[in-house]
Amino acid sequence: MLGDQISTDQNATDRPWLNSDAEPLIRIRGVTKKFGEFVAVNNVDLDIHQGELFCLLGGSGCGKTTLLRMLAGFEVPTSGQILIDGNDMSDVPPYERPTNMMFQNYALFPHMSVEKNIAFGLQQDKLPKDEIEDRIHAILKLVELQDYKKRKPQQLSGGQRQRVALARALVKEPKLLLLDEPLGALDKKLREQTQFELANIQDQVGITFVVVTHDQEEAMTLSTRIAVMDKGEFIQIGSPTEIYEFPENRFVADFIGSANILEGQIVEDSADHVQVLTDIGELNIEHSQPVQKGAQVWVALRPEKIHLSAEAPSEPQPNQSKGIVEDIGYLGNSSIYKIRLESGRIIDVTAPNQIRPKSRSHGITWEDTVYLTWDPSSVMLLNK
Amino acid sequence: MNNRRSRFLSIMLISGLTFLYVPMILLVIYSFNYSKLVPVWGGWSTRWYYVLFESQDVWDAVSLSLKIALINATFATILGTLAGLAMVRFGRFRGRTLFGGMLVAPLVMPEVITGLSLLVFFISFKQLIGWPAERGFTTITIAHITFSLAYVTVIIQARLTGMGQSLEEAAADLGAKPFKVLTAITLPRLAPGMVSGWLLAFTLSLDDLVIASFVTGPGANTLPILIFSRIRLGLRPDINALATIIILFVAVCVAIAALIMFRQQRREEMDQQIAAREG
């Protein structure tokens, strides 16, 4: 329902999934995977296009890894069909698929040097020796590990191992690269740095990436599109902006980032906005789709979209509220405030710490009375 | 309090070491005893070593035992590795539970039962198909393979489970066919387990008296059978000399193993240091 709000300013090359004529690289059709009675993946459909960096995002046990392993050929779907580049993969074993995978703990061969690890895949294709050497040289240059050819995996740091694993998977130039928690084993600083490296490399080689991750930040920075998964199903598929700013339901609004979610009832529906009555008062929400008056809905308000002020707004606004600071979480670059409104409800507000405080006691502190205001366009109306 | 505890600990340590090593030391000392009677000290001498080197039956027994142990260890390692692979890597197959149970049965079965059942088996097969015509080398080897196989399988299973499957999946993903995965990844990774399995099977076979006694035939004496039958006739000092040689041999093997392990540990530590410097 919200895709059309964004699609107006898009070109088809950057967002191939919006071009209905384009033949997708991967077609997943009604795929189900059961382990005994447990349904890991439940009847999912998905198209992924050439050149995408697609993320499967979800908590543990949501089926994302199972789906990835079905693409690689390590698991066979209980029912349904997977097509890669138009070919049905049902009876194709992993070693004959045009895919390569970067494993969660890299799965580097400990008894082989970096060079031999990377050469392994090329040797299986019976490539001539000098071509193997050329390609190893090129790929090591890409991941900046030229000087580490002779090292064993045990002699490398975590970040270097990650790059060897990436090189080993990329060197065969697969149609599709599968990455299982590619940054999961790195510490935070290195992870942030590597996220951009990974996206850059993908851009350079032009290979389609499918990434499994539980880390939403990783998914947001890396992907062209994200599929949010829960209990073996896709909850929402969209670009990072769509997922964050236009979640389709409470699960996504709550899972991606944080959100104040309120239950309410539609009391008025006009051309470009609706009025929703909630326990923090009547909210004015910009919304162009027709809704039914009296319907039960949920609204979500992101903490960073609320403006916090110690002074009352000079002129009355459609969306405003007043409360007392109950708690403050200081994060350095920003602070999270827990504001108790008059109704008793606690609302989270994030505010950037733009100005360095003059003394140790900053502007807003515990037990202060504060005023909250937000824009009608910031409130997200959810119907599920 | 602390003092008393430490004294208790040292007493325990000393008595432990005493019970472990003093008998062996005594055995070594008495092997150099001149006297013909084992418990009577008759002065230093190496005469029993000469007696030992001249007794053909001892050397026949040693060579038979070594031959059996070598063949047993090799076959048990090959079969045990295959069985371990079947149990851990082949998923569920018909009769898997029965197969797993049969594999570990020799571990829990009293040796006399295993020995007896194998004897009955050999006798009835001889009646049925005329094979094995004579009990001895062949029957002992088969019996040893049967029970050492169980130990090797347990080691291989543990190693395979510990290894996880991701390296093999990675190899398959890079285009290696199943046989190539086995030879390039699984077997090299299993090698340490296979070496320990081989050594264990070798030792078990060299050590076995009970099962060998059941399935052996006329004239086929393994070393344990020979020593045991000699002892029934009364202790003789040349057996002490033989035991001393065996102890020396084992000690050298253990020292070599320790040295290899020490080197490996050093190498791992150095790898970690290199990795830490890079990180």
XYZ file of C-alpha atoms in Angstrom:
663
model
C 0.000 0.000 0.000
C 2.979 2.271 0.505
C 5.207 1.233 -2.357
C 3.577 3.759 -4.669
C 4.666 6.612 -2.429
C 8.287 5.823 -3.220
C 8.161 4.372 -6.686
C 7.569 7.718 -8.391
C 11.192 8.799 -8.144
C 12.854 5.527 -9.030
C 14.699 4.258 -12.026
C 14.463 0.637 -13.015
C 18.188 -0.131 -13.118
C 18.744 0.663 -9.454
C 15.661 -1.152 -8.364
C 15.187 -4.066 -10.746
C 12.482 -5.641 -8.578
C 10.132 -2.835 -9.567
C 10.532 -3.616 -13.253
C 7.936 -6.250 -13.942
C 9.524 -7.261 -17.291
C 12.905 -8.147 -15.779
C 13.599 -11.883 -15.428
C 14.613 -12.475 -11.804
C 17.836 -14.398 -11.137
C 16.230 -16.424 -8.377
C 12.644 -17.539 -8.227
C 11.444 -19.161 -5.052
C 8.017 -20.673 -5.581
C 5.922 -21.981 -2.704
C 8.919 -23.412 -0.862
C 8.256 -25.255 2.393
C 10.813 -27.043 4.550
C 9.788 -29.276 7.414
C 12.071 -30.992 9.900
C 9.802 -33.707 11.237
C 6.791 -31.807 12.516
C 8.620 -28.494 12.743
C 7.965 -26.144 9.846
C 11.167 -24.158 9.321
C 10.092 -22.405 6.141
C 6.422 -22.093 5.339
C 5.310 -21.744 1.714
C 7.368 -18.715 0.714
C 7.570 -16.966 -2.644
C 10.370 -14.597 -3.555
C 12.101 -13.154 -6.597
C 15.645 -11.841 -6.349
C 17.160 -9.962 -9.257
C 20.631 -9.828 -10.757
C 22.910 -7.431 -8.852
C 20.858 -7.212 -5.691
C 22.234 -7.381 -2.195
C 19.325 -9.080 -0.560
C 19.106 -9.597 3.205
C 17.097 -12.224 5.024
C 16.583 -10.707 8.446
C 15.025 -12.311 11.483
C 15.571 -13.703 14.939
C 16.972 -17.141 15.612
C 14.782 -19.983 14.385
C 12.893 -17.813 11.906
C 13.953 -19.995 8.962
C 16.394 -17.598 7.313
C 19.366 -19.958 7.450
C 17.263 -22.886 6.244
C 16.179 -20.845 3.239
C 19.804 -19.947 2.494
C 20.869 -23.582 2.805
C 18.118 -24.566 0.373
C 19.548 -22.074 -2.125
C 22.999 -23.618 -1.644
C 21.592 -27.137 -1.967
C 22.406 -28.397 1.537
C 18.729 -28.798 2.334
C 16.081 -30.080 -0.026
C 12.702 -28.299 0.072
C 9.857 -30.463 1.336
C 7.729 -28.881 -1.355
C 8.000 -26.017 -3.793
C 10.596 -25.058 -6.317
C 13.741 -22.957 -6.539
C 14.908 -21.658 -9.910
C 18.291 -20.025 -10.400
C 18.761 -18.279 -13.721
C 15.741 -20.113 -15.054
C 16.960 -23.602 -14.110
C 15.120 -25.768 -11.639
C 17.495 -26.611 -8.787
C 15.447 -29.469 -7.305
C 17.819 -32.277 -8.335
C 21.023 -30.273 -8.528
C 23.540 -31.122 -5.790
C 25.531 -28.320 -4.091
C 28.669 -29.056 -6.119
C 26.882 -28.426 -9.396
C 25.047 -25.240 -8.446
C 26.098 -21.822 -9.757
C 26.225 -20.594 -6.179
C 28.936 -20.211 -3.585
C 28.563 -19.679 0.094
C 30.445 -17.837 2.768
C 29.902 -19.801 5.948
C 29.075 -18.429 9.352
C 32.386 -19.387 10.938
C 34.073 -19.137 7.556
C 34.785 -22.904 7.357
C 38.306 -22.310 6.066
C 40.241 -25.530 5.540
C 42.701 -25.528 8.454
C 45.158 -27.859 6.741
C 45.556 -25.601 3.716
C 47.214 -22.214 3.279
C 45.222 -19.143 2.276
C 46.297 -19.668 -1.321
C 45.261 -23.320 -1.358
C 41.947 -22.533 0.295
C 41.163 -20.113 -2.521
C 42.538 -22.428 -5.216
C 40.379 -25.341 -4.047
C 37.223 -24.257 -5.863
C 39.082 -23.423 -9.077
C 40.853 -26.781 -9.068
C 37.502 -28.553 -8.941
C 36.645 -26.842 -12.230
C 39.928 -28.177 -13.703
C 41.098 -24.711 -14.728
C 44.617 -24.365 -16.142
C 47.292 -23.669 -13.561
C 48.263 -20.183 -14.682
C 44.650 -19.067 -14.802
C 44.188 -20.288 -11.239
C 47.226 -18.278 -10.199
C 46.013 -15.154 -11.974
C 42.611 -15.363 -10.370
C 44.035 -15.961 -6.900
C 46.270 -12.956 -7.371
C 43.369 -10.768 -8.483
C 41.040 -11.834 -5.692
C 43.697 -11.427 -2.987
C 44.275 -7.931 -4.279
C 40.563 -7.223 -4.051
C 40.436 -8.248 -0.383
C 43.887 -6.759 0.300
C 45.573 -9.940 1.467
C 48.384 -10.250 -1.114
C 51.025 -10.711 1.575
C 49.208 -13.526 3.350
C 49.118 -16.202 0.640
C 51.251 -18.709 2.506
C 49.620 -18.278 5.898
C 47.456 -20.946 7.460
C 43.970 -19.816 8.581
C 45.003 -20.241 12.229
C 47.672 -17.598 11.703
C 45.173 -14.931 10.692
C 43.069 -12.504 12.705
C 39.272 -12.692 12.621
C 38.955 -9.898 10.068
C 41.511 -11.505 7.776
C 39.810 -14.882 7.975
C 36.555 -13.225 7.028
C 38.200 -11.769 3.928
C 39.781 -15.101 2.969
C 36.354 -16.717 3.239
C 34.896 -14.012 1.030
C 37.716 -14.376 -1.488
C 37.330 -18.149 -1.599
C 33.611 -17.841 -2.302
C 33.996 -15.022 -4.840
C 36.891 -16.422 -6.839
C 34.654 -18.877 -8.690
C 32.562 -15.938 -9.888
C 29.258 -17.560 -8.968
C 25.956 -16.226 -10.237
C 24.870 -15.991 -6.654
C 26.857 -15.552 -3.461
C 25.246 -16.690 -0.228
C 26.519 -15.201 3.014
C 25.563 -16.666 6.383
C 26.023 -14.030 9.098
C 29.098 -12.684 7.267
C 30.050 -10.221 9.980
C 28.727 -12.088 13.007
C 32.125 -13.191 14.314
C 33.744 -9.749 14.191
C 33.817 -7.189 16.970
C 31.690 -4.074 16.685
C 34.231 -1.612 15.320
C 35.530 -4.021 12.692
C 31.982 -4.971 11.770
C 30.986 -1.395 11.021
C 34.035 -0.949 8.837
C 33.578 -4.278 7.062
C 29.915 -3.569 6.254
C 30.931 -0.850 3.856
C 33.796 -2.904 2.439
C 31.440 -5.762 1.725
C 28.944 -3.502 -0.043
C 31.791 -1.955 -2.059
C 33.120 -5.327 -3.134
C 29.646 -6.409 -4.176
C 29.374 -3.251 -6.238
C 32.728 -3.951 -7.926
C 32.112 -7.597 -8.796
C 28.433 -7.183 -9.628
C 27.511 -10.594 -8.211
C 24.123 -11.033 -6.577
C 24.458 -11.433 -2.800
C 21.954 -13.044 -0.465
C 22.858 -12.338 3.147
C 21.416 -13.929 6.243
C 21.656 -11.836 9.366
C 19.983 -11.255 12.696
C 21.589 -7.827 12.971
C 19.219 -5.177 11.669
C 21.905 -2.525 11.476
C 23.938 -4.808 9.228
C 20.879 -5.455 7.077
C 20.050 -1.753 6.823
C 23.530 -0.630 5.743
C 24.210 -3.504 3.341
C 21.035 -4.261 1.483
C 19.167 -3.143 -1.530
C 16.199 -5.062 -0.127
C 15.391 -6.774 3.132
C 12.997 -9.615 3.810
C 11.922 -9.615 7.445
C 11.226 -13.197 8.495
C 9.380 -14.701 11.414
C 8.236 -18.275 12.003
C 9.266 -19.363 8.524
C 7.360 -16.657 6.685
C 8.138 -13.301 5.135
C 6.559 -10.543 7.180
C 7.595 -7.737 4.875
C 9.928 -7.325 1.913
C 11.252 -3.936 0.933
C 14.130 -1.506 0.776
C 15.670 -0.482 4.113
C 13.804 2.823 3.989
C 10.491 1.123 3.251
C 10.997 -1.343 6.063
C 11.930 1.335 8.560
C 9.673 4.201 7.602
C 6.712 2.272 6.233
C 6.384 -0.934 8.198
C 3.270 -2.842 7.269
C 2.555 -4.250 10.686
C 3.391 -4.144 14.357
C 5.973 -6.936 14.129
C 8.108 -5.055 11.631
C 7.643 -1.685 13.349
C 8.783 -3.212 16.614
C 11.508 -5.521 15.253
C 13.275 -2.904 13.145
C 14.474 -0.072 15.332
C 12.225 0.805 18.222
C 8.786 2.274 18.193
C 6.130 3.459 20.590
C 3.143 1.385 19.578
C -0.324 2.533 20.655
C -3.720 1.034 20.118
C -6.407 3.352 18.838
C -9.668 3.869 17.037
C -10.279 5.905 13.906
C -12.601 8.755 14.722
C -12.308 10.852 11.592
C -11.155 10.207 8.038
C -10.506 13.077 5.668
C -8.748 13.332 2.294
C -5.163 13.508 3.510
C -5.284 12.631 7.158
C -7.074 10.596 9.825
C -7.785 11.256 13.471
C -7.040 8.342 15.785
C -8.098 8.293 19.401
C -5.508 6.669 21.651
C -4.842 6.710 25.345
C -2.429 9.614 24.892
C -5.107 11.698 23.190
C -6.310 12.259 19.666
C -3.574 11.909 17.046
C -3.554 13.593 13.697
C -1.978 11.298 11.118
C -1.137 12.055 7.518
C -2.645 9.217 5.548
C -4.002 9.127 2.055
C -5.492 5.633 1.873
C -9.170 5.260 2.701
C -9.853 3.761 6.127
C -12.995 2.720 7.871
C -14.270 5.013 10.571
C -14.432 3.304 13.926
C -11.880 0.668 12.934
C -9.436 -0.613 15.520
C -5.866 0.254 14.474
C -2.351 0.564 15.826
C -0.119 3.545 15.449
C 3.645 3.560 15.792
C 5.836 6.511 16.542
C 9.611 6.273 16.305
C 11.428 7.743 19.346
C 13.701 9.926 17.210
C 10.757 11.522 15.397
C 9.425 13.110 18.575
C 10.646 16.577 19.451
C 11.401 17.116 23.104
C 11.368 20.556 24.671
C 11.402 22.026 28.146
C 9.170 24.876 27.005
C 5.591 24.612 25.889
C 5.132 25.129 22.121
C 4.300 28.754 21.375
C 1.257 27.902 19.277
C -0.939 24.821 19.733
C -0.044 21.900 17.459
C -2.192 19.001 16.267
C 0.146 16.446 17.847
C 1.467 17.383 21.220
C 1.692 16.007 24.683
C 3.139 16.766 28.067
C 4.918 14.537 30.546
C 7.555 14.054 33.185
C 11.022 12.641 32.580
C 11.055 9.295 34.297
C 14.424 8.008 33.169
C 17.317 8.948 30.907
C 19.662 6.630 29.073
C 22.774 8.499 28.021
C 24.380 6.960 24.915
C 26.904 9.694 24.164
C 25.775 10.760 20.717
C 22.153 10.713 21.798
C 20.008 10.100 24.849
C 16.907 8.014 25.348
C 14.281 9.660 27.525
C 11.431 7.747 29.096
C 8.589 10.239 29.440
C 5.568 9.492 31.640
C 2.563 11.173 30.127
C -0.474 12.342 32.065
C -2.311 9.182 31.061
C 0.381 7.139 32.790
C 1.780 5.726 29.562
C 5.530 5.865 29.098
C 6.810 7.078 25.725
C 10.395 6.671 24.526
C 12.003 9.709 22.969
C 15.491 9.839 21.472
C 17.212 13.166 21.142
C 20.652 13.799 19.643
C 23.123 15.469 21.961
C 23.893 18.150 19.448
C 25.308 20.704 21.834
C 28.010 19.848 24.309
C 26.609 20.789 27.712
C 28.281 23.736 29.437
C 28.423 21.931 32.730
C 27.849 18.397 33.903
C 24.166 19.010 34.484
C 22.557 19.276 31.106
C 19.329 20.791 29.954
C 16.665 18.207 30.600
C 16.961 16.026 33.657
C 14.964 13.643 35.845
C 11.525 14.808 37.034
C 11.460 17.746 34.580
C 8.197 18.557 32.898
C 8.690 18.323 29.134
C 6.600 18.901 26.025
C 6.490 16.439 23.157
C 5.564 17.398 19.616
C 5.723 15.487 16.333
C 4.773 15.918 12.760
C 1.558 14.348 11.442
C 3.591 12.640 8.705
C 5.801 10.870 11.274
C 3.122 8.672 12.722
C 2.787 5.252 11.125
C -0.658 3.739 10.880
C -0.643 -0.043 11.118
C -3.611 -2.272 10.511
C -2.175 -5.546 11.807
C 44.754 -26.922 58.047
C 46.358 -25.988 54.769
C 49.549 -27.673 55.807
C 47.762 -30.834 56.767
C 45.921 -30.935 53.503
C 49.100 -30.526 51.538
C 50.661 -33.346 53.534
C 47.667 -35.541 52.758
C 48.058 -34.681 49.111
C 51.739 -35.522 49.047
C 51.087 -38.863 50.765
C 48.483 -39.665 48.144
C 50.830 -38.626 45.373
C 53.706 -40.702 46.688
C 51.615 -43.811 47.247
C 50.061 -43.408 43.812
C 53.432 -43.194 42.123
C 54.729 -46.054 44.259
C 51.985 -48.426 43.200
C 52.397 -47.400 39.596
C 56.124 -47.477 39.145
C 57.784 -49.525 41.882
C 56.525 -52.868 40.509
C 57.927 -51.985 37.117
C 61.240 -50.878 38.572
C 61.452 -54.099 40.577
C 60.734 -56.105 37.455
C 63.525 -54.339 35.604
C 65.943 -54.903 38.498
C 65.053 -58.590 38.817
C 65.607 -59.079 35.098
C 69.292 -58.574 35.872
C 69.174 -61.119 38.671
C 71.608 -64.018 38.332
C 69.531 -66.388 40.449
C 67.235 -68.863 38.763
C 64.593 -68.287 41.408
C 62.807 -65.027 40.804
C 62.406 -63.838 44.431
C 65.964 -64.657 45.441
C 68.638 -62.085 44.674
C 71.778 -63.677 43.306
C 73.820 -60.730 42.098
C 73.827 -58.720 38.846
C 73.872 -60.535 35.543
C 72.584 -60.311 31.981
C 72.360 -64.091 31.550
C 68.565 -64.131 31.217
C 68.804 -61.800 28.273
C 71.022 -64.371 26.532
C 68.592 -67.121 27.468
C 65.773 -65.012 26.092
C 67.512 -64.299 22.801
C 68.121 -67.989 22.322
C 64.584 -69.162 23.042
C 62.912 -69.577 19.675
C 59.390 -69.958 21.108
C 59.529 -66.446 22.597
C 60.542 -64.917 19.284
C 57.885 -66.883 17.442
C 55.308 -65.534 19.886
C 56.618 -61.949 19.532
C 56.511 -62.096 15.756
C 53.035 -63.671 15.723
C 51.739 -61.017 18.134
C 53.249 -58.182 16.097
C 51.923 -59.586 12.837
C 48.430 -59.930 14.281
C 48.620 -56.483 15.885
C 49.711 -54.784 12.648
C 47.089 -56.423 10.455
C 44.436 -55.932 13.122
C 45.243 -52.245 13.628
C 45.189 -51.548 9.897
C 41.933 -53.366 9.182
C 40.231 -52.091 12.324
C 41.176 -48.518 11.407
C 39.855 -48.834 7.860
C 36.625 -50.544 8.896
C 36.175 -48.386 12.005
C 36.570 -45.215 9.954
C 34.004 -46.418 7.440
C 31.615 -47.401 10.226
C 32.100 -44.035 11.957
C 31.415 -42.209 8.689
C 28.280 -44.268 8.137
C 27.012 -43.547 11.628
C 27.726 -39.803 11.688
C 27.542 -38.621 8.070
C 24.966 -40.798 6.341
C 21.921 -39.587 8.220
C 19.251 -42.154 8.909
C 19.295 -45.475 7.136
C 17.507 -48.756 7.625
C 18.978 -50.672 10.544
C 21.053 -47.757 11.810
C 20.146 -48.350 15.457
C 20.932 -52.057 15.204
C 24.200 -51.281 13.421
C 25.197 -48.747 16.102
C 24.365 -51.213 18.854
C 26.363 -54.013 17.244
C 29.316 -51.662 16.833
C 29.617 -50.862 20.511
C 28.619 -54.317 21.791
C 32.238 -55.521 22.149
C 32.946 -52.510 24.383
C 30.414 -53.537 27.003
C 30.494 -57.298 26.519
C 32.717 -59.223 28.965
C 35.765 -60.491 27.073
C 35.064 -64.107 27.954
C 31.672 -63.861 26.294
C 33.142 -62.271 23.162
C 35.844 -64.937 23.085
C 33.449 -67.784 23.639
C 30.964 -66.552 21.047
C 33.709 -66.171 18.471
C 34.947 -69.671 19.219
C 31.457 -71.086 18.719
C 31.202 -69.091 15.517
C 34.471 -70.444 14.125
C 33.619 -74.029 15.052
C 30.185 -73.929 13.483
C 31.525 -72.286 10.345
C 34.142 -74.956 10.049
C 31.388 -77.566 10.163
C 29.243 -75.682 7.689
C 31.680 -74.578 5.008
C 34.978 -76.072 6.108
C 36.497 -72.705 6.904
C 38.544 -71.806 8.927
C 40.231 -75.168 8.596
C 42.579 -74.526 11.460
C 42.405 -72.079 14.331
C 45.398 -69.852 14.895
C 46.716 -66.739 13.174
C 43.636 -66.123 11.003
C 41.046 -66.658 13.716
C 42.901 -64.534 16.261
C 43.259 -61.721 13.723
C 39.577 -61.826 12.834
C 38.615 -61.886 16.518
C 40.882 -58.932 17.273
C 39.568 -56.908 14.366
C 36.037 -57.577 15.619
C 36.587 -55.993 19.001
C 39.178 -53.302 18.208
C 36.895 -52.078 15.443
C 34.488 -50.939 18.174
C 37.130 -48.759 19.832
C 38.234 -47.205 16.558
C 34.628 -46.464 15.621
C 34.048 -44.661 18.918
C 37.120 -42.482 18.387
C 36.205 -41.694 14.782
C 32.594 -40.955 15.682
C 33.669 -38.522 18.401
C 36.113 -36.800 16.081
C 33.562 -36.529 13.248
C 30.930 -35.111 15.571
C 33.417 -32.624 16.991
C 34.570 -31.542 13.543
C 31.118 -30.508 12.437
C 30.023 -30.628 8.852
C 30.718 -27.125 7.662
C 34.161 -27.832 6.162
C 32.726 -30.644 4.086
C 29.788 -28.478 3.062
C 32.209 -25.717 2.105
C 34.159 -28.133 -0.088
C 30.986 -29.392 -1.767
C 29.878 -25.815 -2.243
C 33.166 -25.065 -4.014
C 32.412 -27.836 -6.483
C 34.039 -30.913 -4.931
C 32.196 -34.167 -5.614
C 31.501 -36.424 -2.594
C 34.574 -38.634 -3.131
C 36.816 -35.597 -3.505
C 35.348 -34.126 -0.294
C 36.213 -37.365 1.486
C 39.814 -37.480 0.293
C 40.631 -33.767 0.363
C 38.813 -32.676 3.506
C 37.303 -35.417 5.670
C 40.208 -37.882 5.743
C 42.973 -35.302 6.334
C 40.881 -33.866 9.162
C 40.276 -37.369 10.530
C 43.933 -38.371 10.326
C 44.796 -37.672 13.992
C 41.774 -39.715 15.063
C 42.748 -42.516 12.710
C 46.301 -42.541 14.079
C 45.042 -42.773 17.669
C 42.582 -45.446 16.600
C 45.359 -47.424 14.911
C 47.613 -47.181 17.958
C 44.814 -48.179 20.302
C 43.861 -51.167 18.131
C 47.525 -52.168 17.960
C 47.900 -52.020 21.747
C 44.617 -53.802 22.402
C 45.663 -56.660 20.152
C 49.142 -56.923 21.618
C 47.626 -56.917 25.075
C 44.796 -59.375 24.602
C 44.975 -62.694 26.390
C 41.388 -63.773 26.955
C 39.944 -63.613 23.454
C 43.120 -64.968 21.852
C 43.089 -67.938 24.248
C 39.574 -68.861 23.146
C 40.086 -68.667 19.394
C 43.667 -69.868 19.110
C 44.608 -73.342 17.965
C 47.516 -75.725 18.449
C 50.905 -74.116 18.055
C 49.703 -70.529 17.669
C 50.912 -68.750 20.761
C 50.728 -64.999 20.998
C 53.047 -63.303 23.440
C 50.442 -62.900 26.226
C 49.428 -66.573 25.830
C 53.072 -67.635 26.020
C 53.859 -65.523 29.082
C 50.739 -66.652 30.855
C 51.371 -70.324 30.169
C 54.973 -69.988 31.340
C 53.869 -68.336 34.560
C 51.577 -71.271 35.274
C 54.654 -73.420 35.229
C 56.365 -71.094 37.681
C 58.041 -67.695 37.247
C 61.152 -67.685 35.135
C 63.597 -64.781 35.011
C 63.844 -64.681 31.206
C 60.241 -63.442 31.189
C 61.433 -60.539 33.346
C 64.018 -59.770 30.680
C 61.313 -59.827 28.010
C 59.103 -57.559 30.118
C 61.992 -55.117 30.548
C 62.459 -54.920 26.788
C 58.738 -54.293 26.323
C 58.762 -51.567 28.984
C 61.719 -49.907 27.281
C 59.968 -50.072 23.916
C 56.751 -48.576 25.310
C 58.684 -45.837 27.136
C 60.427 -44.822 23.920
C 57.085 -44.728 22.070
C 55.484 -42.604 24.790
C 58.442 -40.218 24.767
C 58.211 -39.776 21.006
C 54.455 -39.179 21.226
C 54.965 -36.599 23.968
C 57.598 -34.826 21.914
C 55.311 -34.654 18.874
C 52.466 -33.326 21.000
C 54.728 -30.741 22.604
C 55.905 -29.534 19.184
C 52.333 -29.294 17.950
C 51.306 -27.305 20.985
C 54.196 -24.923 20.459
C 53.188 -24.457 16.842
C 49.579 -23.717 17.815
C 50.757 -21.169 20.372
C 52.923 -19.517 17.758
C 50.021 -19.417 15.288
C 47.888 -17.757 17.914
C 50.598 -15.190 18.584
C 50.889 -14.411 14.881
C 47.110 -14.065 14.603
C 46.985 -11.840 17.691
C 49.687 -9.579 16.278
C 47.692 -9.208 13.071
C 44.455 -8.432 14.869
